[in-house]
Amino acid sequence: MNFNNAIPLPDSIGVEMRDDPLHVKLNELLDANARFDLAAKGTTNHCPMALVALAEMGASPARLQAFFEMWALKYALNAPPVVTRISRREWQTHVGERAAFGALRLCFLDWIADAGAAAVIKTVFSEVPFAPATQAFHSIIRLAYGVEAGHAGEIAAGLASLISSHLPIEIRPDEGRREAEAVEAFDHIAKAFGGVAFTQDSITARIRAVAADPRFDLAVLAPPTRANLLDDLARATINAYWHRPDFTILHTVTVTRAVRVIFALLDDALVSQLMPALWFALCAAYATVGEHTGTHADIVDRDIEWPDVCRLAIASDDDHVIKMTYTCLCEHRRDPSPLYLASAARLVS
């Protein structure tokens, strides 16, 4: 069975880069981003992800430079110096060690130079429990953008983020757990946590609270076993976001697309092992949002097309607007739906 939906990514990712002026500038700025910390002022470092999305939507080199300068001034934090080195034989001993991000990044960067990015990604995903909720899903998203850009430094940073901030969602094995479609599973877990007030400030902290709550293990449903589950998740997340444009739900849309990029590098047997972790992470995110009580949102007949939406997104300094618009564009190209254009149009306006 083919889980990957055929995104053509070569085993040599991170080696060959496009040499047109736009991507030369993109690589220059991604290299410069290495001086920034994993965290940023009040957020995480979204700069490299936004730069890749801007470039792929057709932004000019000047626009990329302007966004980078804005981010450096308003949000960036300098990365602390790396005072120790981590060998590729001991990276697993630093799982969950936030302070090891810089050293892990250098470890993975050296390893990629020797073995190639695809081989390193496969090894990491085979040897550490999959934790897509890490850094509010941004670790996987950053890794996927690094893969798309073919930038070894960003691939290494995504892997280092995933390992150093590792946030698995542990669910006890239960052969009696009922299977459900994605939409039903999201609704079911949201209802189970209806009325629960989460006071934590961040998506990550709220997901941690859900994962530690016994009600989650009792209420969460099991994913159906089939090859097109990722497609079903993509449709369910954009449907949920259109009807309820919640900030957390936005991240479920962007991470589902990011996982598709990563899974395209892995064999089907490994993907089938990783898929439940994605399912439970998405369910945990929906538990933090609570039950949907709004009314059906009709798709407004807008006099706007994708070039207009992308132009507005490119002009934005909001990294989430940029990334979500790019995600909607990519997913619409893969599986056309009016919800993608409508959601992106609403976001940029």
Short mmCIF file of C-alpha atoms in Angstrom, two decimals:
data_model
loop_
_atom_site.label_atom_id
_atom_site.label_comp_id
_atom_site.label_asym_id
_atom_site.label_seq_id
_atom_site.Cartn_x
_atom_site.Cartn_y
_atom_site.Cartn_z
CA MET A 1 0.00 0.00 0.00
CA ASN A 2 1.20 3.50 -0.79
CA PHE A 3 0.82 5.86 2.17
CA ASN A 4 2.91 8.66 0.72
CA ASN A 5 0.81 10.13 -2.08
CA ALA A 6 3.86 10.50 -4.28
CA ILE A 7 5.57 13.76 -3.36
CA PRO A 8 8.75 13.54 -5.47
CA LEU A 9 11.66 14.17 -3.12
CA PRO A 10 15.10 12.79 -4.00
CA ASP A 11 17.34 10.92 -1.59
CA SER A 12 19.91 13.68 -2.16
CA ILE A 13 17.86 16.40 -0.45
CA GLY A 14 20.12 18.94 1.18
CA VAL A 15 22.82 18.45 -1.46
CA GLU A 16 21.52 19.97 -4.68
CA MET A 17 19.99 23.44 -4.41
CA ARG A 18 18.32 25.63 -7.01
CA ASP A 19 20.63 28.41 -8.18
CA ASP A 20 18.16 31.01 -9.47
CA PRO A 21 18.39 34.44 -7.74
CA LEU A 22 15.35 33.82 -5.53
CA HIS A 23 16.62 30.54 -4.13
CA VAL A 24 20.17 31.83 -3.82
CA LYS A 25 18.73 34.55 -1.57
CA LEU A 26 16.58 32.02 0.28
CA ASN A 27 19.59 29.80 1.02
CA GLU A 28 21.61 32.83 2.10
CA LEU A 29 18.94 33.83 4.60
CA LEU A 30 18.39 30.28 5.85
CA ASP A 31 22.13 30.11 6.48
CA ALA A 32 21.95 33.43 8.35
CA ASN A 33 19.04 32.14 10.42
CA ALA A 34 21.42 29.68 12.10
CA ARG A 35 22.46 32.49 14.42
CA PHE A 36 18.94 32.63 15.88
CA ASP A 37 17.78 30.51 18.80
CA LEU A 38 15.07 27.86 18.57
CA ALA A 39 12.86 30.19 20.61
CA ALA A 40 11.92 33.75 19.71
CA LYS A 41 10.36 36.64 21.60
CA GLY A 42 6.98 35.31 22.73
CA THR A 43 7.00 32.48 20.19
CA THR A 44 9.25 30.00 18.40
CA ASN A 45 11.50 30.79 15.46
CA HIS A 46 9.07 30.89 12.54
CA CYS A 47 11.45 32.88 10.34
CA PRO A 48 12.90 30.04 8.21
CA MET A 49 9.49 28.46 7.64
CA ALA A 50 7.98 31.76 6.51
CA LEU A 51 10.94 32.41 4.21
CA VAL A 52 10.48 29.08 2.42
CA ALA A 53 6.73 29.65 2.08
CA LEU A 54 7.29 33.16 0.72
CA ALA A 55 9.79 31.90 -1.84
CA GLU A 56 7.52 29.08 -3.00
CA MET A 57 4.62 31.52 -3.43
CA GLY A 58 6.77 33.71 -5.67
CA ALA A 59 8.07 36.46 -3.39
CA SER A 60 11.01 38.46 -4.69
CA PRO A 61 14.51 38.24 -3.19
CA ALA A 62 13.97 41.76 -1.85
CA ARG A 63 10.78 40.66 -0.06
CA LEU A 64 12.61 37.75 1.55
CA GLN A 65 15.33 40.11 2.73
CA ALA A 66 12.77 42.54 4.14
CA PHE A 67 10.94 39.78 6.04
CA PHE A 68 14.22 38.49 7.47
CA GLU A 69 15.22 41.96 8.65
CA MET A 70 11.79 42.49 10.22
CA TRP A 71 12.03 39.18 12.06
CA ALA A 72 15.58 39.85 13.24
CA LEU A 73 14.52 43.20 14.66
CA LYS A 74 11.19 42.24 16.26
CA TYR A 75 11.38 38.60 17.27
CA ALA A 76 14.76 36.92 16.94
CA LEU A 77 16.84 35.78 19.89
CA ASN A 78 20.51 35.01 19.48
CA ALA A 79 21.40 31.34 19.79
CA PRO A 80 23.60 30.51 22.77
CA PRO A 81 27.09 29.28 21.91
CA VAL A 82 27.51 25.54 21.49
CA VAL A 83 30.07 24.54 24.09
CA THR A 84 29.82 20.76 23.77
CA ARG A 85 29.58 18.44 20.81
CA ILE A 86 27.24 15.47 20.41
CA SER A 87 28.33 12.51 18.32
CA ARG A 88 25.93 10.68 16.04
CA ARG A 89 26.30 7.65 18.33
CA GLU A 90 24.86 9.49 21.35
CA TRP A 91 22.14 11.79 19.99
CA GLN A 92 19.41 9.57 21.49
CA THR A 93 20.69 10.29 25.00
CA HIS A 94 19.61 13.93 24.58
CA VAL A 95 15.91 13.34 23.86
CA GLY A 96 13.89 15.98 25.69
CA GLU A 97 16.98 18.05 26.56
CA ARG A 98 16.03 21.55 25.41
CA ALA A 99 19.50 22.99 26.00
CA ALA A 100 20.97 20.47 23.55
CA PHE A 101 19.27 22.00 20.49
CA GLY A 102 22.38 23.73 19.15
CA ALA A 103 24.66 20.75 19.64
CA LEU A 104 22.08 18.38 18.14
CA ARG A 105 21.72 20.66 15.13
CA LEU A 106 25.47 20.47 14.48
CA CYS A 107 25.43 16.70 15.03
CA PHE A 108 22.67 16.19 12.49
CA LEU A 109 24.27 18.66 10.06
CA ASP A 110 27.55 16.72 10.03
CA TRP A 111 25.66 13.45 9.71
CA ILE A 112 23.63 14.75 6.76
CA ALA A 113 26.84 15.81 5.02
CA ASP A 114 28.09 12.22 5.23
CA ALA A 115 24.95 10.12 4.77
CA GLY A 116 22.39 12.40 3.08
CA ALA A 117 19.31 13.96 4.60
CA ALA A 118 16.87 11.20 3.71
CA ALA A 119 18.97 8.53 5.43
CA VAL A 120 19.31 10.60 8.60
CA ILE A 121 15.58 11.38 8.71
CA LYS A 122 14.74 7.70 8.28
CA THR A 123 17.09 6.73 11.11
CA VAL A 124 15.75 9.34 13.52
CA PHE A 125 12.11 8.46 12.83
CA SER A 126 12.90 4.75 13.22
CA GLU A 127 14.70 5.03 16.55
CA VAL A 128 12.75 7.62 18.58
CA PRO A 129 9.00 7.59 19.31
CA PHE A 130 7.24 9.88 16.87
CA ALA A 131 6.14 13.10 18.60
CA PRO A 132 4.46 15.41 16.07
CA ALA A 133 3.01 17.68 18.79
CA THR A 134 6.54 18.78 19.75
CA GLN A 135 6.90 22.56 19.88
CA ALA A 136 3.18 22.95 19.09
CA PHE A 137 3.77 20.95 15.88
CA HIS A 138 6.46 23.39 14.71
CA SER A 139 9.34 20.89 14.85
CA ILE A 140 7.77 18.71 12.17
CA ILE A 141 6.65 21.75 10.18
CA ARG A 142 10.16 23.23 10.25
CA LEU A 143 11.66 19.91 9.19
CA ALA A 144 9.25 19.69 6.26
CA TYR A 145 10.10 23.19 5.10
CA GLY A 146 13.78 22.31 5.31
CA VAL A 147 13.13 19.27 3.12
CA GLU A 148 11.20 21.36 0.59
CA ALA A 149 13.99 23.93 0.45
CA GLY A 150 16.65 21.22 0.22
CA HIS A 151 18.53 23.06 2.98
CA ALA A 152 20.68 20.83 5.16
CA GLY A 153 20.87 23.36 8.00
CA GLU A 154 17.10 23.63 8.29
CA ILE A 155 16.64 19.85 8.05
CA ALA A 156 19.16 19.51 10.88
CA ALA A 157 17.37 22.24 12.88
CA GLY A 158 14.01 20.54 12.44
CA LEU A 159 15.40 17.22 13.65
CA ALA A 160 17.19 18.90 16.55
CA SER A 161 13.99 20.67 17.57
CA LEU A 162 12.04 17.42 17.42
CA ILE A 163 14.56 15.61 19.63
CA SER A 164 15.46 18.36 22.11
CA SER A 165 11.84 19.41 22.81
CA HIS A 166 10.36 15.93 22.38
CA LEU A 167 6.65 15.76 23.32
CA PRO A 168 5.15 12.29 22.75
CA ILE A 169 1.47 11.57 23.40
CA GLU A 170 1.44 8.24 25.21
CA ILE A 171 -1.68 6.10 24.84
CA ARG A 172 -2.02 2.68 26.46
CA PRO A 173 -2.50 -0.21 24.04
CA ASP A 174 -6.18 -1.10 23.95
CA GLU A 175 -7.43 -3.66 21.47
CA GLY A 176 -11.00 -2.70 22.36
CA ARG A 177 -10.60 0.98 21.45
CA ARG A 178 -13.23 1.81 18.81
CA GLU A 179 -12.07 2.99 15.40
CA ALA A 180 -13.56 6.15 13.93
CA GLU A 181 -13.25 8.48 10.98
CA ALA A 182 -11.25 11.63 11.61
CA VAL A 183 -14.22 14.00 11.82
CA GLU A 184 -15.99 11.77 14.34
CA ALA A 185 -12.83 11.28 16.39
CA PHE A 186 -12.19 15.03 16.61
CA ASP A 187 -15.80 15.74 17.60
CA HIS A 188 -15.78 12.90 20.13
CA ILE A 189 -12.66 14.07 21.96
CA ALA A 190 -13.81 17.71 21.88
CA LYS A 191 -17.11 16.70 23.51
CA ALA A 192 -15.26 14.67 26.14
CA PHE A 193 -13.39 17.82 27.13
CA GLY A 194 -16.35 20.15 26.71
CA GLY A 195 -16.46 22.68 29.53
CA VAL A 196 -12.82 22.06 30.53
CA ALA A 197 -11.02 25.38 30.89
CA PHE A 198 -7.37 25.32 29.89
CA THR A 199 -5.51 28.20 31.50
CA GLN A 200 -2.12 27.46 29.94
CA ASP A 201 -0.82 30.18 27.64
CA SER A 202 0.66 28.05 24.86
CA ILE A 203 -0.55 25.28 22.56
CA THR A 204 2.27 23.06 23.83
CA ALA A 205 1.32 23.54 27.48
CA ARG A 206 -2.35 22.80 26.77
CA ILE A 207 -1.47 19.64 24.84
CA ARG A 208 0.73 18.53 27.74
CA ALA A 209 -2.21 19.03 30.08
CA VAL A 210 -4.49 16.96 27.86
CA ALA A 211 -1.94 14.18 27.49
CA ALA A 212 -1.62 13.95 31.28
CA ASP A 213 -5.40 13.92 31.84
CA PRO A 214 -6.83 10.38 32.34
CA ARG A 215 -9.96 11.43 30.45
CA PHE A 216 -7.97 11.67 27.24
CA ASP A 217 -6.83 8.05 27.29
CA LEU A 218 -10.37 6.93 28.08
CA ALA A 219 -12.08 9.05 25.42
CA VAL A 220 -9.74 9.05 22.44
CA LEU A 221 -10.80 6.81 19.56
CA ALA A 222 -8.53 4.69 17.37
CA PRO A 223 -7.55 5.53 13.79
CA PRO A 224 -8.90 3.38 10.99
CA THR A 225 -6.28 1.21 9.31
CA ARG A 226 -6.07 2.19 5.68
CA ALA A 227 -3.65 3.72 3.22
CA ASN A 228 -5.47 6.99 2.58
CA LEU A 229 -5.83 8.03 6.23
CA LEU A 230 -3.56 11.06 5.76
CA ASP A 231 -5.86 12.31 3.00
CA ASP A 232 -8.85 11.93 5.34
CA LEU A 233 -7.00 13.88 8.04
CA ALA A 234 -6.22 16.65 5.57
CA ARG A 235 -9.89 16.96 4.61
CA ALA A 236 -11.02 16.83 8.25
CA THR A 237 -8.59 19.49 9.43
CA ILE A 238 -9.39 22.02 6.69
CA ASN A 239 -13.11 21.39 7.21
CA ALA A 240 -12.70 22.03 10.93
CA TYR A 241 -10.66 25.17 10.33
CA TRP A 242 -13.16 26.60 7.85
CA HIS A 243 -16.02 26.16 10.30
CA ARG A 244 -13.97 27.34 13.26
CA PRO A 245 -10.86 29.42 12.42
CA ASP A 246 -9.15 28.65 15.71
CA PHE A 247 -5.40 29.20 16.08
CA THR A 248 -4.78 25.66 17.33
CA ILE A 249 -6.84 24.13 14.53
CA LEU A 250 -4.77 26.15 12.04
CA HIS A 251 -1.73 24.21 13.23
CA THR A 252 -3.48 20.89 12.63
CA VAL A 253 -3.86 21.88 8.97
CA THR A 254 -0.25 22.93 8.54
CA VAL A 255 1.21 19.93 10.37
CA THR A 256 -0.86 17.45 8.36
CA ARG A 257 0.65 18.81 5.18
CA ALA A 258 4.14 18.84 6.77
CA VAL A 259 3.84 15.19 7.77
CA ARG A 260 2.94 14.34 4.19
CA VAL A 261 6.26 15.82 3.06
CA ILE A 262 8.21 13.80 5.64
CA PHE A 263 6.32 10.57 5.08
CA ALA A 264 7.20 10.75 1.38
CA LEU A 265 10.79 9.95 2.40
CA LEU A 266 9.87 6.86 4.45
CA ASP A 267 8.82 3.37 3.51
CA ASP A 268 5.21 2.32 3.95
CA ALA A 269 5.90 -0.02 6.87
CA LEU A 270 7.48 2.78 8.89
CA VAL A 271 4.72 5.23 7.97
CA SER A 272 2.08 2.78 9.20
CA GLN A 273 3.91 2.62 12.55
CA LEU A 274 4.08 6.42 12.82
CA MET A 275 0.51 7.23 11.79
CA PRO A 276 -1.16 6.51 15.18
CA ALA A 277 1.12 9.06 16.87
CA LEU A 278 -0.05 11.71 14.42
CA TRP A 279 -3.67 10.73 15.04
CA PHE A 280 -3.36 10.97 18.83
CA ALA A 281 -1.45 14.27 18.63
CA LEU A 282 -4.18 15.81 16.47
CA CYS A 283 -6.87 14.48 18.83
CA ALA A 284 -5.02 16.05 21.76
CA ALA A 285 -4.99 19.37 19.94
CA TYR A 286 -8.73 19.18 19.36
CA ALA A 287 -9.30 18.35 23.02
CA THR A 288 -7.75 21.70 23.95
CA VAL A 289 -10.20 23.56 21.69
CA GLY A 290 -13.39 22.10 23.14
CA GLU A 291 -16.70 21.27 21.56
CA HIS A 292 -17.70 23.23 18.47
CA THR A 293 -20.94 25.10 19.08
CA GLY A 294 -21.01 27.39 16.05
CA THR A 295 -23.26 27.16 13.03
CA HIS A 296 -22.45 25.88 9.57
CA ALA A 297 -20.24 28.27 7.64
CA ASP A 298 -21.21 28.59 4.00
CA ILE A 299 -18.47 29.23 1.49
CA VAL A 300 -18.72 32.84 0.44
CA ASP A 301 -18.57 33.44 -3.30
CA ARG A 302 -15.55 35.71 -3.25
CA ASP A 303 -14.24 37.59 -6.25
CA ILE A 304 -10.72 36.47 -5.47
CA GLU A 305 -8.35 33.89 -6.94
CA TRP A 306 -5.17 32.20 -5.80
CA PRO A 307 -2.81 34.82 -7.32
CA ASP A 308 -4.62 37.52 -5.31
CA VAL A 309 -4.47 35.49 -2.11
CA CYS A 310 -0.77 34.71 -2.55
CA ARG A 311 0.01 38.36 -3.30
CA LEU A 312 -1.67 39.43 -0.06
CA ALA A 313 0.08 36.69 1.92
CA ILE A 314 3.45 37.67 0.49
CA ALA A 315 2.85 41.25 1.64
CA SER A 316 2.01 40.12 5.18
CA ASP A 317 4.50 40.10 8.05
CA ASP A 318 2.38 37.52 9.90
CA ASP A 319 4.24 34.22 9.66
CA HIS A 320 1.10 32.17 10.35
CA VAL A 321 -0.78 33.92 7.54
CA ILE A 322 2.13 33.18 5.21
CA LYS A 323 2.50 29.52 6.17
CA MET A 324 -1.21 28.75 6.26
CA THR A 325 -1.78 30.34 2.86
CA TYR A 326 1.07 28.34 1.38
CA THR A 327 -0.26 25.15 2.99
CA CYS A 328 -3.73 25.75 1.58
CA LEU A 329 -2.25 26.41 -1.87
CA CYS A 330 -0.23 23.17 -1.81
CA GLU A 331 -3.10 21.07 -0.50
CA HIS A 332 -5.51 22.55 -3.03
CA ARG A 333 -3.11 21.61 -5.83
CA ARG A 334 -2.96 18.05 -4.46
CA ASP A 335 -6.67 17.61 -3.69
CA PRO A 336 -8.73 20.57 -4.95
CA SER A 337 -11.34 21.88 -2.51
CA PRO A 338 -13.06 25.27 -2.27
CA LEU A 339 -12.33 25.21 1.46
CA TYR A 340 -8.63 25.86 0.86
CA LEU A 341 -9.14 29.00 -1.21
CA ALA A 342 -11.96 30.20 1.03
CA SER A 343 -9.92 29.67 4.21
CA ALA A 344 -6.85 31.37 2.79
CA ALA A 345 -8.89 34.27 1.39
CA ARG A 346 -10.54 34.82 4.77
CA LEU A 347 -7.18 34.71 6.49
CA VAL A 348 -5.41 37.26 4.30
CA SER A 349 -8.36 39.64 4.36
#
